[in-house]
Tab-separated table of C-alpha atoms in Angstrom:
chain	number	residue	atom	x	y	z
A	1	MET	CA	155.503	69.747	77.832
A	2	ASP	CA	153.021	71.099	75.724
A	3	ASN	CA	154.363	75.001	74.275
A	4	ASP	CA	150.537	75.993	75.008
A	5	ILE	CA	149.979	74.863	78.729
A	6	GLU	CA	146.639	77.362	79.121
A	7	GLY	CA	145.093	75.636	76.137
A	8	SER	CA	146.262	71.879	76.226
A	9	GLU	CA	143.837	69.532	77.804
A	10	ARG	CA	146.537	67.342	78.826
A	11	TRP	CA	147.722	69.663	81.420
A	12	GLN	CA	144.559	71.172	82.945
A	13	LEU	CA	143.924	70.140	86.367
A	14	LEU	CA	140.338	71.381	86.860
A	15	ASP	CA	137.553	69.527	85.884
A	16	GLN	CA	135.974	72.515	83.876
A	17	PRO	CA	139.121	74.184	82.957
A	18	PHE	CA	139.163	78.384	82.164
A	19	THR	CA	141.791	80.708	80.699
A	20	LEU	CA	143.743	83.009	82.430
A	21	GLU	CA	141.345	85.949	81.863
A	22	GLU	CA	138.375	84.318	83.090
A	23	PHE	CA	140.750	83.651	86.276
A	24	SER	CA	141.707	87.193	86.271
A	25	LYS	CA	138.225	88.111	86.409
A	26	ALA	CA	136.207	85.194	88.632
A	27	VAL	CA	135.338	86.353	92.258
A	28	LYS	CA	137.666	86.023	94.842
A	29	LEU	CA	136.119	84.068	97.891
A	30	SER	CA	137.224	83.964	101.610
A	31	THR	CA	138.771	81.253	102.996
A	32	HIS	CA	135.459	80.604	105.033
A	33	ALA	CA	133.447	80.603	101.704
A	34	MET	CA	135.673	77.842	100.300
A	35	THR	CA	135.843	75.629	103.547
A	36	TRP	CA	132.422	75.839	103.736
A	37	GLY	CA	131.899	75.131	100.045
A	38	LEU	CA	129.529	77.971	99.484
A	39	LYS	CA	128.958	78.585	95.792
A	40	PHE	CA	127.465	81.514	94.109
A	41	SER	CA	125.469	82.243	90.900
A	42	HIS	CA	127.800	84.989	89.452
A	43	ASN	CA	131.358	83.802	88.898
A	44	ASP	CA	132.294	87.102	87.943
A	45	ALA	CA	133.608	90.081	90.061
A	46	VAL	CA	132.086	92.405	88.517
A	47	ILE	CA	128.524	92.464	87.529
A	48	GLN	CA	127.002	94.614	84.709
A	49	GLU	CA	123.294	95.257	85.327
A	50	ASP	CA	121.102	98.074	84.848
A	51	ASN	CA	117.793	96.711	86.387
A	52	THR	CA	116.820	94.357	89.320
A	53	PHE	CA	118.289	90.884	89.062
A	54	GLU	CA	118.828	88.241	91.782
A	55	LEU	CA	122.185	86.603	93.395
A	56	ASP	CA	121.999	82.881	94.661
A	57	VAL	CA	124.282	81.841	97.672
A	58	THR	CA	124.297	77.612	97.473
A	59	ASP	CA	125.302	76.212	100.621
A	60	THR	CA	126.741	72.957	99.370
A	61	ARG	CA	127.342	71.547	102.631
A	62	GLY	CA	124.618	72.284	104.991
A	63	LEU	CA	126.917	75.031	107.222
A	64	LEU	CA	125.574	77.962	106.651
A	65	ILE	CA	123.541	79.086	109.747
A	66	ASP	CA	122.954	82.845	109.202
A	67	THR	CA	123.844	85.131	106.149
A	68	SER	CA	123.494	88.951	105.728
A	69	MET	CA	124.276	91.495	102.667
A	70	HIS	CA	125.007	95.134	102.529
A	71	LEU	CA	124.813	96.852	99.109
A	72	THR	CA	127.139	100.331	99.491
A	73	PHE	CA	127.571	103.466	96.652
A	74	SER	CA	130.658	104.402	95.483
A	75	GLY	CA	130.298	107.727	97.761
A	76	GLY	CA	130.060	105.399	100.752
A	77	GLN	CA	126.133	105.790	100.770
A	78	LYS	CA	124.565	102.392	102.336
A	79	TYR	CA	121.500	101.109	100.111
A	80	ASP	CA	120.275	97.888	102.174
A	81	GLU	CA	116.901	98.899	101.751
A	82	TYR	CA	117.391	97.802	97.897
A	83	LEU	CA	117.938	94.205	99.023
A	84	PHE	CA	115.427	91.434	99.635
A	85	PHE	CA	117.642	88.420	101.166
A	86	ARG	CA	115.667	85.356	101.906
A	87	ARG	CA	116.043	81.158	102.402
A	88	VAL	CA	114.182	80.060	98.949
A	89	LYS	CA	115.631	76.277	99.464
A	90	PRO	CA	117.402	74.414	102.197
A	91	ASP	CA	120.706	75.077	100.274
A	92	ILE	CA	119.944	77.962	98.763
A	93	PHE	CA	119.425	81.803	99.733
A	94	ARG	CA	118.604	84.097	97.175
A	95	ALA	CA	119.070	87.948	97.232
A	96	THR	CA	116.452	90.513	94.827
A	97	ILE	CA	118.734	93.364	94.561
A	98	LYS	CA	117.393	96.682	93.071
A	99	LEU	CA	119.639	99.661	91.616
A	100	PRO	CA	118.380	102.748	92.577
A	101	LYS	CA	120.408	104.783	90.455
A	102	SER	CA	123.316	104.720	87.621
A	103	GLY	CA	126.936	104.346	89.439
A	104	MET	CA	129.014	101.770	90.653
A	105	PHE	CA	127.855	99.362	94.138
A	106	LYS	CA	129.365	97.349	96.229
A	107	LEU	CA	127.925	94.073	97.682
A	108	ASP	CA	129.332	92.345	100.636
A	109	VAL	CA	128.215	89.194	101.718
A	110	PHE	CA	128.759	87.866	105.149
A	111	GLY	CA	128.054	84.581	106.661
A	112	LYS	CA	128.088	82.428	110.167
A	113	ALA	CA	128.576	78.337	110.154
A	114	GLY	CA	127.313	76.058	112.412
A	115	THR	CA	130.702	75.488	113.441
A	116	GLN	CA	131.455	78.756	114.233
A	117	LYS	CA	129.763	80.890	117.298
A	118	GLU	CA	131.432	84.467	116.823
A	119	THR	CA	129.818	87.313	114.850
A	120	SER	CA	129.663	86.644	111.187
A	121	VAL	CA	132.522	86.573	108.585
A	122	HIS	CA	132.836	88.784	105.460
A	123	LEU	CA	132.359	85.721	102.380
A	124	VAL	CA	132.858	87.973	98.901
A	125	THR	CA	132.370	91.158	97.395
A	126	TYR	CA	130.910	92.398	94.299
A	127	ILE	CA	131.146	95.416	92.119
A	128	ILE	CA	128.358	95.946	90.279
A	129	LYS	CA	128.351	98.600	87.221
A	130	CYS	CA	124.914	100.444	86.620
A	131	GLN	CA	124.945	102.562	83.657
A	132	HIS	CA	121.092	103.066	83.311
A	133	GLY	CA	119.604	103.137	86.796
A	134	LYS	CA	115.899	103.991	87.072
A	135	SER	CA	115.001	106.741	90.013
A	136	ASN	CA	111.818	105.517	90.329
A	137	VAL	CA	112.676	102.015	92.039
A	138	GLN	CA	110.895	101.500	95.013
A	139	PRO	CA	112.926	100.625	97.898
A	140	TYR	CA	112.129	97.977	100.017
A	141	PRO	CA	111.292	98.513	104.352
A	142	LYS	CA	114.246	98.705	106.441
A	143	HIS	CA	115.249	95.099	107.550
A	144	SER	CA	118.698	93.620	108.464
A	145	GLY	CA	119.639	89.938	107.490
A	146	LEU	CA	117.629	87.520	106.381
A	147	TRP	CA	113.494	87.692	105.964
A	148	GLY	CA	111.741	84.912	106.984
A	149	PRO	CA	111.663	82.630	110.410
A	150	SER	CA	114.328	83.283	112.861
A	151	SER	CA	115.732	79.975	114.547
A	152	ASN	CA	113.750	80.188	117.534
A	153	ALA	CA	110.496	80.111	115.938
A	154	PHE	CA	111.073	76.481	115.161
A	155	ASP	CA	111.979	76.227	118.827
A	156	ILE	CA	108.545	77.896	119.736
A	157	GLY	CA	106.773	75.162	117.514
A	158	PHE	CA	106.158	76.819	113.915
A	159	LYS	CA	106.064	74.457	111.545
A	160	PRO	CA	108.830	74.241	108.919
A	161	SER	CA	106.548	75.236	105.931
A	162	ILE	CA	107.162	79.153	106.991
A	163	THR	CA	110.764	78.909	105.948
A	164	TYR	CA	110.592	79.584	102.217
A	165	ASN	CA	107.491	81.642	101.740
A	166	VAL	CA	108.359	85.108	103.196
A	167	SER	CA	107.014	87.263	100.274
A	168	HIS	CA	103.100	87.672	99.714
A	169	LYS	CA	101.200	89.799	97.709
A	170	ALA	CA	98.273	91.950	99.053
A	171	LEU	CA	95.007	92.320	96.807
A	172	HIS	CA	93.046	95.294	96.706
A	173	GLY	CA	95.074	96.117	100.158
A	174	ASN	CA	93.948	92.932	101.797
A	175	LEU	CA	95.600	89.947	103.020
A	176	SER	CA	95.204	87.021	105.251
A	177	LEU	CA	98.022	84.489	106.621
A	178	ASN	CA	97.926	81.522	108.665
A	179	LEU	CA	101.024	80.274	110.560
A	180	PRO	CA	100.552	76.845	111.918
A	181	VAL	CA	102.146	76.213	115.492
A	182	ASP	CA	101.805	73.227	117.824
A	183	ASN	CA	101.282	75.242	120.751
A	184	VAL	CA	99.748	78.988	120.159
A	185	PRO	CA	101.940	81.317	121.845
A	186	ALA	CA	101.285	84.939	123.032
A	187	SER	CA	101.819	86.898	120.139
A	188	LEU	CA	102.230	90.503	118.692
A	189	LEU	CA	102.457	91.897	115.517
A	190	HIS	CA	104.169	94.960	113.774
A	191	LEU	CA	103.753	96.424	110.381
A	192	LYS	CA	105.829	98.920	108.676
A	193	GLY	CA	106.042	100.615	105.562
A	194	THR	CA	108.783	102.067	103.691
A	195	SER	CA	108.090	105.361	105.764
A	196	SER	CA	108.979	105.018	109.449
A	197	GLU	CA	106.547	108.140	110.595
A	198	GLU	CA	103.853	106.084	109.502
A	199	ASN	CA	101.571	104.646	112.006
A	200	LEU	CA	99.940	101.249	111.381
A	201	LYS	CA	99.058	99.653	114.302
A	202	HIS	CA	95.752	98.786	113.844
A	203	TYR	CA	96.091	97.510	110.444
A	204	SER	CA	96.664	94.265	111.000
A	205	LEU	CA	94.229	91.957	113.601
A	206	LEU	CA	95.851	88.909	114.927
A	207	GLU	CA	93.750	85.786	115.900
A	208	THR	CA	94.222	82.679	117.290
A	209	LYS	CA	92.982	78.979	117.305
A	210	PRO	CA	94.073	75.644	117.660
A	211	GLY	CA	96.865	74.685	115.909
A	212	GLY	CA	97.651	78.288	114.501
A	213	LEU	CA	97.812	82.067	114.313
A	214	GLN	CA	95.838	83.994	111.538
A	215	ILE	CA	96.952	86.908	110.309
A	216	HIS	CA	94.609	89.750	108.716
A	217	LEU	CA	96.208	92.716	107.001
A	218	ARG	CA	94.571	95.777	105.811
A	219	LEU	CA	97.035	98.410	103.583
A	220	PRO	CA	96.299	101.934	103.293
A	221	ARG	CA	98.417	102.664	100.359
A	222	GLN	CA	100.441	100.879	97.892
A	223	ASP	CA	103.475	100.405	99.144
A	224	PHE	CA	105.913	97.504	100.402
A	225	TYR	CA	105.276	96.517	103.929
A	226	LYS	CA	107.413	94.651	106.499
A	227	LEU	CA	105.143	92.209	109.069
A	228	GLU	CA	107.226	90.804	112.034
A	229	VAL	CA	105.711	88.497	114.301
A	230	PHE	CA	106.391	88.659	117.918
A	231	CYS	CA	106.112	85.768	120.613
A	232	LYS	CA	106.552	84.751	123.769
A	233	THR	CA	109.132	82.092	124.503
A	234	ASP	CA	108.821	79.416	127.660
A	235	ASN	CA	109.110	81.101	130.958
A	236	SER	CA	109.671	84.890	129.249
A	237	GLU	CA	107.842	87.502	130.126
A	238	SER	CA	109.226	89.596	127.016
A	239	TYR	CA	108.287	89.347	123.352
A	240	HIS	CA	110.879	88.188	121.000
A	241	SER	CA	110.885	88.522	116.883
A	242	VAL	CA	110.357	85.252	115.597
A	243	MET	CA	109.731	85.924	111.759
A	244	SER	CA	109.586	89.021	109.435
A	245	PHE	CA	107.489	88.735	106.161
A	246	LEU	CA	107.705	90.980	102.737
A	247	ILE	CA	103.808	92.507	102.074
A	248	ASP	CA	103.679	93.369	98.216
A	249	GLY	CA	100.981	96.149	98.001
A	250	PHE	CA	101.244	97.077	95.109
A	251	HIS	CA	98.396	95.315	93.669
A	252	GLY	CA	95.234	97.592	94.265
A	253	THR	CA	93.955	99.565	97.521
A	254	SER	CA	90.253	99.764	98.673
A	255	ASP	CA	88.504	103.227	98.187
A	256	GLU	CA	88.300	103.672	102.377
A	257	VAL	CA	90.590	101.421	104.204
A	258	LEU	CA	89.691	101.863	108.010
A	259	PRO	CA	91.654	100.076	111.098
A	260	PHE	CA	90.796	96.843	112.681
A	261	PRO	CA	89.373	97.158	116.353
A	262	LYS	CA	91.818	97.092	119.418
A	263	THR	CA	92.359	93.604	120.741
A	264	PHE	CA	94.020	92.372	124.065
A	265	PRO	CA	95.856	89.906	125.525
A	266	HIS	CA	92.502	87.967	126.263
A	267	THR	CA	91.215	87.761	122.990
A	268	GLN	CA	94.282	85.570	122.015
A	269	GLU	CA	93.788	83.398	124.964
A	270	TYR	CA	89.960	82.733	124.340
A	271	PHE	CA	90.342	82.340	120.340
A	272	CYS	CA	88.206	84.902	119.526
A	273	GLU	CA	87.271	85.418	116.230
A	274	LEU	CA	85.579	88.405	115.025
A	275	LEU	CA	82.618	88.029	112.485
A	276	GLU	CA	81.211	91.500	112.572
A	277	PRO	CA	81.958	94.625	112.450
A	278	THR	CA	85.294	94.054	111.279
A	279	THR	CA	86.366	97.910	111.013
A	280	GLY	CA	87.155	99.890	114.395
A	281	VAL	CA	85.363	102.997	113.639
A	282	LEU	CA	81.642	102.581	114.008
A	283	PRO	CA	79.333	105.156	113.087
A	284	ALA	CA	77.385	107.470	116.389
A	285	ASN	CA	73.956	106.506	117.398
A	286	THR	CA	73.286	103.827	114.656
A	287	PRO	CA	72.281	99.843	115.790
A	288	ILE	CA	74.816	97.107	114.944
A	289	ILE	CA	75.369	93.899	115.617
A	290	ILE	CA	78.332	92.866	117.595
A	291	ARG	CA	79.232	89.063	116.545
A	292	PHE	CA	82.726	86.599	117.052
A	293	LYS	CA	83.697	83.169	117.884
A	294	SER	CA	85.098	81.959	121.115
A	295	PRO	CA	85.252	78.202	122.235
A	296	LYS	CA	86.352	79.136	125.674
A	297	LEU	CA	84.503	82.139	126.661
A	298	VAL	CA	81.575	81.880	129.383
A	299	LYS	CA	80.232	85.096	129.896
A	300	GLY	CA	80.372	88.528	128.293
A	301	PHE	CA	78.719	91.872	128.011
A	302	VAL	CA	79.115	94.679	125.436
A	303	LYS	CA	79.072	98.474	126.748
A	304	CYS	CA	78.697	101.554	124.809
A	305	THR	CA	75.857	103.597	126.519
A	306	ASP	CA	74.465	100.761	128.363
A	307	TYR	CA	75.288	97.124	128.953
A	308	ASN	CA	74.137	94.385	126.859
A	309	ASN	CA	74.946	90.722	127.672
A	310	LEU	CA	76.270	88.557	124.916
A	311	LYS	CA	73.979	85.697	124.068
A	312	GLU	CA	75.693	82.456	123.057
A	313	ASN	CA	74.687	79.969	120.116
A	314	ASN	CA	77.288	77.533	119.256
A	315	ASN	CA	80.480	79.321	120.304
A	316	VAL	CA	79.027	82.327	118.521
A	317	TRP	CA	78.524	85.493	120.801
A	318	VAL	CA	75.775	88.157	119.840
A	319	ALA	CA	74.802	91.199	120.962
A	320	GLU	CA	72.263	94.015	119.188
A	321	VAL	CA	73.137	97.346	120.610
A	322	THR	CA	73.277	100.840	119.590
A	323	THR	CA	76.395	103.105	119.493
A	324	CYS	CA	76.977	106.058	122.021
A	325	GLU	CA	77.675	109.639	120.898
A	326	THR	CA	80.919	110.383	119.002
A	327	GLY	CA	83.750	110.537	120.740
A	328	GLY	CA	82.787	107.521	122.944
A	329	VAL	CA	83.905	103.889	123.068
A	330	LEU	CA	82.041	100.640	122.518
A	331	SER	CA	84.184	98.042	124.489
A	332	VAL	CA	83.498	93.768	124.473
A	333	ASN	CA	84.529	92.056	127.484
A	334	GLY	CA	84.097	88.636	128.507
A	335	ASN	CA	85.713	85.922	130.780
A	336	ASN	CA	86.118	82.081	130.899
A	337	THR	CA	85.221	81.660	134.085
A	338	GLY	CA	81.290	82.971	134.523
A	339	GLU	CA	82.529	85.590	137.388
A	340	LYS	CA	81.419	89.219	137.533
A	341	SER	CA	84.540	90.763	136.425
A	342	CYS	CA	85.485	90.296	133.137
A	343	TRP	CA	88.911	91.202	130.516
A	344	SER	CA	88.503	93.329	127.808
A	345	LEU	CA	88.438	91.626	123.925
A	346	TYR	CA	87.668	94.373	121.786
A	347	LYS	CA	87.452	98.287	121.622
A	348	PHE	CA	85.774	100.111	118.671
A	349	ASP	CA	86.090	103.969	118.145
A	350	ILE	CA	82.728	105.665	117.926
A	351	VAL	CA	82.795	108.943	115.054
């Protein structure tokens, strides 16, 4: 036997031999991580970084059904809002990790495999040493686990094309998304920035059409936003979270950002598409034109000071009205039966 086994190619048992020093520095995978065939982009247990970096988890055997990460400072403070974890390919999960200050962080990775029905198990721990952290690092909105679609999104009928495109840039504060789905479900949106106190209820507009959901966003300030989509599933009256998107709003904003009008369940049911006006705030005592598309509507009217019937031409519904006094409400109503009673479709505030 050679005197120096470590350096002898003859006695190496690995396809890619490494030294004792490399072995001592290597990250220690849990039994589950090794059994499931998981590979990690960073081989050393200690990561030296001062800026934003990415870490990949490769699922070589296709067993991983869920995974999550937790970032903790040496003092025990949690910094999960500086993680953006998503699936980028069928077998690759990627985390973007920001370091908001100097010091030592611990990064724990958890996961659940298809053969495991219980809660997620610990897979690996990294130590991150940051010598020159930046205090102006912008966090992400609070989120737990992976961004993107949940498994029940595909049970509802959403297309697999939404799986990997979970981050979007809003130009000048505006963004439109199309989400293809086989059978359009009743849906709700929840838009949230990094401030939990900010009310953004009417800064998103959800429209439905055969084969998909059309989403429009207006962002009132430069920030990261979380857009969460909730849907009703078959035989359920409650809404369930089915997907979440990270919206990058650091690409300019409009001078004045006004919310969308309020919409209602029948706005979706009748496949209504708003053409004008697209803001939910209208000036008082002003002539305006209400115009929207709907292939299902049979009858409709606009109410502010008076009642004005909607007129239809090629599925476009129009009414010319004068808005009422400040503090009032302009409502658009309709049905698909032609009966006297109508459902609310849009509501605008008069200022």
